[in-house]
């Protein structure tokens, strides 16, 4: 272009000084030639293998002898390389002999490439195994130092089957306590990123939170989030574990919750038996139980078991839940085996009125335990829990009708039950709409939902879907046609119904931070708690691929 420009200028008799012409020529000579090799559509020619001992590797020619890779697929470049470095040694081979030499060189190159590829694959497999074991240890609530035990067991099992190669592979897996700790940190980071995405994608969420002390008397506040996205996919995940090393007043819990930037929406407490005025029964039962099993009572306990065997009792030991006829054996044991200080207990245990009270407390506790089991079930909406609670209220009415007049004071029990769940009674129209929208009374619903509800109940397609209940039904509604009804359903489905999720998590915490592992830091406890309770899919391969320099066991 520059040459043409100069000729054009000279041909039209433009004045151009010698200095300017010289400068332009220098620019032309120094300007790099812009040759896009990928636009020249050059391809590797198979004849070059025998002529110049080259093969194609990742789109470029590679010498089979010295493994040098050239930048361009040009006959001249390959010929010059061969003539300069290898012609003297290999020109004597022709025909079949030369073809054999090429095949041998290609085989050697393939083995070398396979060796390096295998080494990289082996390292990645070792790291993957390390993450897998760390994840299983966290889910099983086992000490992180158990990784070395797992490794030794794996090596011994491989050797027991006579596979020494597999044993050597197991030995390359790094499972030291520090390595497993790093793996746990990476896995928690992976879950944290996914959890942030879940929170960003959700339409509504609610929180469940409570605090309890761990084995070192540190108060641990658990905050769980229940989220629901536009596709009605529900997630229940541990959002935060806050360690309260000072006071645990309501303001402290509120402030730590506020740091999470969330608002608590729903919390349902299970019913407590303290509503009943039966302390005189529980006090005596507790004292008798402590006489047999409490403190250093091993001798008394052994005698009690022997006594039950002699009288051919239904149970062979003191049961946590017992029926009243079995409890009638205890006064006999107290009279024959225990000191005179327990005579007052024996008198009480033989009193008819006291036994009736104890029988009633046993029966009502059984019903309460059954209700508690229903409320603590997994994957339930607030509507499911409301139905369990309503059924129990109706049972209470039957119980009261069956009692004679001396027990008329029990009428206060259902009133207190109603007070505890007053918020849910006020939600009854919304719960009815969410549970069975096709039969819900339109006039009882908020005005902004009534028009869409009329269309829904009149649609024959949805009428045919009466067998679908809860979230599975609401997922069928098109958002463009029923935006407000879908929004209502999303808000209802996002609610926590019970405290089950964090009550079970406190049991998990006791396994993780036990007397033997009481030096866990707050961060490590949070990491292990989140990994141990999460339902998020953990992609270990993505974490392995992010490792910059894979390392073998150390």
PDB file of N, CA, C and O in Angstrom, residues 371-415:
ATOM      1  N   UNK A 371     -48.825 -35.689  68.013  1.00  0.00           N
ATOM      2  CA  UNK A 371     -48.951 -34.403  67.331  1.00  0.00           C
ATOM      3  C   UNK A 371     -47.569 -33.826  67.023  1.00  0.00           C
ATOM      4  O   UNK A 371     -47.338 -33.303  65.926  1.00  0.00           O
ATOM      5  N   UNK A 372     -46.683 -33.923  67.989  1.00  0.00           N
ATOM      6  CA  UNK A 372     -45.337 -33.389  67.783  1.00  0.00           C
ATOM      7  C   UNK A 372     -44.639 -34.089  66.624  1.00  0.00           C
ATOM      8  O   UNK A 372     -43.954 -33.456  65.811  1.00  0.00           O
ATOM      9  N   UNK A 373     -44.842 -35.402  66.507  1.00  0.00           N
ATOM     10  CA  UNK A 373     -44.244 -36.158  65.397  1.00  0.00           C
ATOM     11  C   UNK A 373     -44.792 -35.684  64.056  1.00  0.00           C
ATOM     12  O   UNK A 373     -44.053 -35.522  63.083  1.00  0.00           O
ATOM     13  N   UNK A 374     -46.099 -35.420  64.005  1.00  0.00           N
ATOM     14  CA  UNK A 374     -46.705 -34.937  62.764  1.00  0.00           C
ATOM     15  C   UNK A 374     -46.189 -33.549  62.401  1.00  0.00           C
ATOM     16  O   UNK A 374     -45.926 -33.253  61.238  1.00  0.00           O
ATOM     17  N   UNK A 375     -46.016 -32.691  63.416  1.00  0.00           N
ATOM     18  CA  UNK A 375     -45.550 -31.340  63.146  1.00  0.00           C
ATOM     19  C   UNK A 375     -44.101 -31.317  62.707  1.00  0.00           C
ATOM     20  O   UNK A 375     -43.677 -30.393  62.004  1.00  0.00           O
ATOM     21  N   UNK A 376     -43.327 -32.313  63.115  1.00  0.00           N
ATOM     22  CA  UNK A 376     -41.909 -32.309  62.801  1.00  0.00           C
ATOM     23  C   UNK A 376     -41.584 -33.024  61.493  1.00  0.00           C
ATOM     24  O   UNK A 376     -40.425 -33.247  61.169  1.00  0.00           O
ATOM     25  N   UNK A 377     -42.571 -33.431  60.737  1.00  0.00           N
ATOM     26  CA  UNK A 377     -42.305 -34.122  59.480  1.00  0.00           C
ATOM     27  C   UNK A 377     -41.601 -33.231  58.470  1.00  0.00           C
ATOM     28  O   UNK A 377     -41.709 -32.007  58.505  1.00  0.00           O
ATOM     29  N   UNK A 378     -40.889 -33.850  57.544  1.00  0.00           N
ATOM     30  CA  UNK A 378     -40.144 -33.103  56.533  1.00  0.00           C
ATOM     31  C   UNK A 378     -41.047 -32.698  55.372  1.00  0.00           C
ATOM     32  O   UNK A 378     -42.080 -33.313  55.118  1.00  0.00           O
ATOM     33  N   UNK A 379     -40.623 -31.660  54.665  1.00  0.00           N
ATOM     34  CA  UNK A 379     -41.233 -31.239  53.401  1.00  0.00           C
ATOM     35  C   UNK A 379     -42.722 -30.923  53.542  1.00  0.00           C
ATOM     36  O   UNK A 379     -43.519 -31.198  52.652  1.00  0.00           O
ATOM     37  N   UNK A 380     -43.116 -30.356  54.666  1.00  0.00           N
ATOM     38  CA  UNK A 380     -44.506 -29.966  54.860  1.00  0.00           C
ATOM     39  C   UNK A 380     -44.645 -28.455  54.732  1.00  0.00           C
ATOM     40  O   UNK A 380     -43.760 -27.707  55.132  1.00  0.00           O
ATOM     41  N   UNK A 381     -45.792 -28.041  54.208  1.00  0.00           N
ATOM     42  CA  UNK A 381     -46.098 -26.622  54.165  1.00  0.00           C
ATOM     43  C   UNK A 381     -46.826 -26.230  55.442  1.00  0.00           C
ATOM     44  O   UNK A 381     -47.255 -27.086  56.230  1.00  0.00           O
ATOM     45  N   UNK A 382     -46.989 -24.940  55.634  1.00  0.00           N
ATOM     46  CA  UNK A 382     -47.705 -24.469  56.812  1.00  0.00           C
ATOM     47  C   UNK A 382     -49.152 -24.949  56.791  1.00  0.00           C
ATOM     48  O   UNK A 382     -49.774 -25.141  57.851  1.00  0.00           O
ATOM     49  N   UNK A 383     -49.703 -25.185  55.617  1.00  0.00           N
ATOM     50  CA  UNK A 383     -51.077 -25.687  55.505  1.00  0.00           C
ATOM     51  C   UNK A 383     -51.194 -27.111  56.031  1.00  0.00           C
ATOM     52  O   UNK A 383     -52.178 -27.467  56.697  1.00  0.00           O
ATOM     53  N   UNK A 384     -50.202 -27.948  55.757  1.00  0.00           N
ATOM     54  CA  UNK A 384     -50.211 -29.312  56.279  1.00  0.00           C
ATOM     55  C   UNK A 384     -50.173 -29.307  57.806  1.00  0.00           C
ATOM     56  O   UNK A 384     -50.885 -30.073  58.471  1.00  0.00           O
ATOM     57  N   UNK A 385     -49.341 -28.450  58.364  1.00  0.00           N
ATOM     58  CA  UNK A 385     -49.210 -28.387  59.813  1.00  0.00           C
ATOM     59  C   UNK A 385     -50.486 -27.847  60.463  1.00  0.00           C
ATOM     60  O   UNK A 385     -50.867 -28.265  61.553  1.00  0.00           O
ATOM     61  N   UNK A 386     -51.124 -26.906  59.790  1.00  0.00           N
ATOM     62  CA  UNK A 386     -52.387 -26.366  60.307  1.00  0.00           C
ATOM     63  C   UNK A 386     -53.444 -27.464  60.392  1.00  0.00           C
ATOM     64  O   UNK A 386     -54.225 -27.510  61.351  1.00  0.00           O
ATOM     65  N   UNK A 387     -53.482 -28.344  59.429  1.00  0.00           N
ATOM     66  CA  UNK A 387     -54.469 -29.428  59.460  1.00  0.00           C
ATOM     67  C   UNK A 387     -54.213 -30.375  60.629  1.00  0.00           C
ATOM     68  O   UNK A 387     -55.155 -30.846  61.275  1.00  0.00           O
ATOM     69  N   UNK A 388     -52.947 -30.677  60.940  1.00  0.00           N
ATOM     70  CA  UNK A 388     -52.630 -31.528  62.089  1.00  0.00           C
ATOM     71  C   UNK A 388     -53.077 -30.873  63.386  1.00  0.00           C
ATOM     72  O   UNK A 388     -53.644 -31.530  64.263  1.00  0.00           O
ATOM     73  N   UNK A 389     -52.816 -29.584  63.511  1.00  0.00           N
ATOM     74  CA  UNK A 389     -53.178 -28.864  64.722  1.00  0.00           C
ATOM     75  C   UNK A 389     -54.690 -28.783  64.896  1.00  0.00           C
ATOM     76  O   UNK A 389     -55.224 -28.956  66.002  1.00  0.00           O
ATOM     77  N   UNK A 390     -55.418 -28.546  63.798  1.00  0.00           N
ATOM     78  CA  UNK A 390     -56.873 -28.469  63.860  1.00  0.00           C
ATOM     79  C   UNK A 390     -57.468 -29.814  64.268  1.00  0.00           C
ATOM     80  O   UNK A 390     -58.419 -29.872  65.071  1.00  0.00           O
ATOM     81  N   UNK A 391     -56.929 -30.891  63.743  1.00  0.00           N
ATOM     82  CA  UNK A 391     -57.414 -32.231  64.112  1.00  0.00           C
ATOM     83  C   UNK A 391     -57.210 -32.491  65.596  1.00  0.00           C
ATOM     84  O   UNK A 391     -58.081 -33.078  66.264  1.00  0.00           O
ATOM     85  N   UNK A 392     -56.088 -32.042  66.142  1.00  0.00           N
ATOM     86  CA  UNK A 392     -55.827 -32.263  67.559  1.00  0.00           C
ATOM     87  C   UNK A 392     -56.787 -31.447  68.420  1.00  0.00           C
ATOM     88  O   UNK A 392     -57.250 -31.912  69.479  1.00  0.00           O
ATOM     89  N   UNK A 393     -57.139 -30.251  67.995  1.00  0.00           N
ATOM     90  CA  UNK A 393     -58.102 -29.457  68.740  1.00  0.00           C
ATOM     91  C   UNK A 393     -59.457 -30.158  68.819  1.00  0.00           C
ATOM     92  O   UNK A 393     -60.128 -30.128  69.860  1.00  0.00           O
ATOM     93  N   UNK A 394     -59.850 -30.786  67.734  1.00  0.00           N
ATOM     94  CA  UNK A 394     -61.121 -31.509  67.736  1.00  0.00           C
ATOM     95  C   UNK A 394     -61.059 -32.720  68.665  1.00  0.00           C
ATOM     96  O   UNK A 394     -62.041 -33.047  69.336  1.00  0.00           O
ATOM     97  N   UNK A 395     -59.903 -33.378  68.726  1.00  0.00           N
ATOM     98  CA  UNK A 395     -59.742 -34.503  69.659  1.00  0.00           C
ATOM     99  C   UNK A 395     -59.882 -34.037  71.101  1.00  0.00           C
ATOM    100  O   UNK A 395     -60.447 -34.740  71.950  1.00  0.00           O
ATOM    101  N   UNK A 396     -59.373 -32.841  71.408  1.00  0.00           N
ATOM    102  CA  UNK A 396     -59.482 -32.317  72.761  1.00  0.00           C
ATOM    103  C   UNK A 396     -60.945 -32.168  73.176  1.00  0.00           C
ATOM    104  O   UNK A 396     -61.306 -32.431  74.329  1.00  0.00           O
ATOM    105  N   UNK A 397     -61.775 -31.738  72.235  1.00  0.00           N
ATOM    106  CA  UNK A 397     -63.200 -31.623  72.537  1.00  0.00           C
ATOM    107  C   UNK A 397     -63.797 -32.961  72.906  1.00  0.00           C
ATOM    108  O   UNK A 397     -64.614 -33.064  73.829  1.00  0.00           O
ATOM    109  N   UNK A 398     -63.397 -34.012  72.198  1.00  0.00           N
ATOM    110  CA  UNK A 398     -63.884 -35.352  72.520  1.00  0.00           C
ATOM    111  C   UNK A 398     -63.384 -35.802  73.881  1.00  0.00           C
ATOM    112  O   UNK A 398     -64.133 -36.431  74.656  1.00  0.00           O
ATOM    113  N   UNK A 399     -62.144 -35.496  74.199  1.00  0.00           N
ATOM    114  CA  UNK A 399     -61.591 -35.897  75.498  1.00  0.00           C
ATOM    115  C   UNK A 399     -62.358 -35.232  76.647  1.00  0.00           C
ATOM    116  O   UNK A 399     -62.682 -35.868  77.655  1.00  0.00           O
ATOM    117  N   UNK A 400     -62.663 -33.953  76.483  1.00  0.00           N
ATOM    118  CA  UNK A 400     -63.357 -33.215  77.546  1.00  0.00           C
ATOM    119  C   UNK A 400     -64.773 -33.748  77.736  1.00  0.00           C
ATOM    120  O   UNK A 400     -65.252 -33.903  78.865  1.00  0.00           O
ATOM    121  N   UNK A 401     -65.453 -34.070  76.619  1.00  0.00           N
ATOM    122  CA  UNK A 401     -66.814 -34.604  76.725  1.00  0.00           C
ATOM    123  C   UNK A 401     -66.827 -35.945  77.450  1.00  0.00           C
ATOM    124  O   UNK A 401     -67.823 -36.293  78.095  1.00  0.00           O
ATOM    125  N   UNK A 402     -65.734 -36.678  77.376  1.00  0.00           N
ATOM    126  CA  UNK A 402     -65.694 -37.993  78.016  1.00  0.00           C
ATOM    127  C   UNK A 402     -65.304 -37.978  79.471  1.00  0.00           C
ATOM    128  O   UNK A 402     -65.377 -39.004  80.144  1.00  0.00           O
ATOM    129  N   UNK A 403     -64.897 -36.819  79.994  1.00  0.00           N
ATOM    130  CA  UNK A 403     -64.484 -36.736  81.399  1.00  0.00           C
ATOM    131  C   UNK A 403     -65.680 -36.418  82.294  1.00  0.00           C
ATOM    132  O   UNK A 403     -66.563 -35.647  81.912  1.00  0.00           O
ATOM    133  N   UNK A 404     -65.705 -36.981  83.496  1.00  0.00           N
ATOM    134  CA  UNK A 404     -66.750 -36.622  84.458  1.00  0.00           C
ATOM    135  C   UNK A 404     -66.526 -35.217  84.997  1.00  0.00           C
ATOM    136  O   UNK A 404     -65.498 -34.596  84.763  1.00  0.00           O
ATOM    137  N   UNK A 405     -67.476 -34.713  85.773  1.00  0.00           N
ATOM    138  CA  UNK A 405     -67.433 -33.334  86.260  1.00  0.00           C
ATOM    139  C   UNK A 405     -66.209 -32.983  87.096  1.00  0.00           C
ATOM    140  O   UNK A 405     -65.767 -31.831  87.049  1.00  0.00           O
ATOM    141  N   UNK A 406     -65.591 -33.865  87.896  1.00  0.00           N
ATOM    142  CA  UNK A 406     -64.410 -33.456  88.660  1.00  0.00           C
ATOM    143  C   UNK A 406     -63.271 -32.941  87.800  1.00  0.00           C
ATOM    144  O   UNK A 406     -62.384 -32.259  88.292  1.00  0.00           O
ATOM    145  N   UNK A 407     -63.285 -33.276  86.531  1.00  0.00           N
ATOM    146  CA  UNK A 407     -62.202 -32.852  85.643  1.00  0.00           C
ATOM    147  C   UNK A 407     -62.626 -31.694  84.749  1.00  0.00           C
ATOM    148  O   UNK A 407     -62.062 -31.497  83.677  1.00  0.00           O
ATOM    149  N   UNK A 408     -63.613 -30.939  85.194  1.00  0.00           N
ATOM    150  CA  UNK A 408     -64.103 -29.840  84.361  1.00  0.00           C
ATOM    151  C   UNK A 408     -63.059 -28.761  84.149  1.00  0.00           C
ATOM    152  O   UNK A 408     -63.136 -27.986  83.202  1.00  0.00           O
ATOM    153  N   UNK A 409     -62.058 -28.696  85.027  1.00  0.00           N
ATOM    154  CA  UNK A 409     -61.020 -27.687  84.869  1.00  0.00           C
ATOM    155  C   UNK A 409     -60.198 -27.877  83.603  1.00  0.00           C
ATOM    156  O   UNK A 409     -59.441 -26.993  83.200  1.00  0.00           O
ATOM    157  N   UNK A 410     -60.329 -29.004  82.952  1.00  0.00           N
ATOM    158  CA  UNK A 410     -59.594 -29.254  81.710  1.00  0.00           C
ATOM    159  C   UNK A 410     -60.115 -28.415  80.556  1.00  0.00           C
ATOM    160  O   UNK A 410     -59.499 -28.373  79.497  1.00  0.00           O
ATOM    161  N   UNK A 411     -61.250 -27.763  80.746  1.00  0.00           N
ATOM    162  CA  UNK A 411     -61.777 -26.910  79.684  1.00  0.00           C
ATOM    163  C   UNK A 411     -60.840 -25.765  79.349  1.00  0.00           C
ATOM    164  O   UNK A 411     -60.878 -25.208  78.259  1.00  0.00           O
ATOM    165  N   UNK A 412     -59.963 -25.397  80.287  1.00  0.00           N
ATOM    166  CA  UNK A 412     -59.010 -24.324  80.026  1.00  0.00           C
ATOM    167  C   UNK A 412     -57.904 -24.755  79.079  1.00  0.00           C
ATOM    168  O   UNK A 412     -57.239 -23.916  78.481  1.00  0.00           O
ATOM    169  N   UNK A 413     -57.695 -26.059  78.975  1.00  0.00           N
ATOM    170  CA  UNK A 413     -56.610 -26.557  78.130  1.00  0.00           C
ATOM    171  C   UNK A 413     -56.806 -26.191  76.660  1.00  0.00           C
ATOM    172  O   UNK A 413     -55.898 -25.632  76.035  1.00  0.00           O
ATOM    173  N   UNK A 414     -57.970 -26.469  76.027  1.00  0.00           N
ATOM    174  CA  UNK A 414     -58.126 -26.077  74.613  1.00  0.00           C
ATOM    175  C   UNK A 414     -58.097 -24.570  74.412  1.00  0.00           C
ATOM    176  O   UNK A 414     -57.693 -24.096  73.358  1.00  0.00           O
ATOM    177  N   UNK A 415     -58.525 -23.797  75.452  1.00  0.00           N
ATOM    178  CA  UNK A 415     -58.449 -22.344  75.309  1.00  0.00           C
ATOM    179  C   UNK A 415     -57.003 -21.887  75.178  1.00  0.00           C
ATOM    180  O   UNK A 415     -56.674 -21.039  74.340  1.00  0.00           O
TER     181      UNK A 415
END
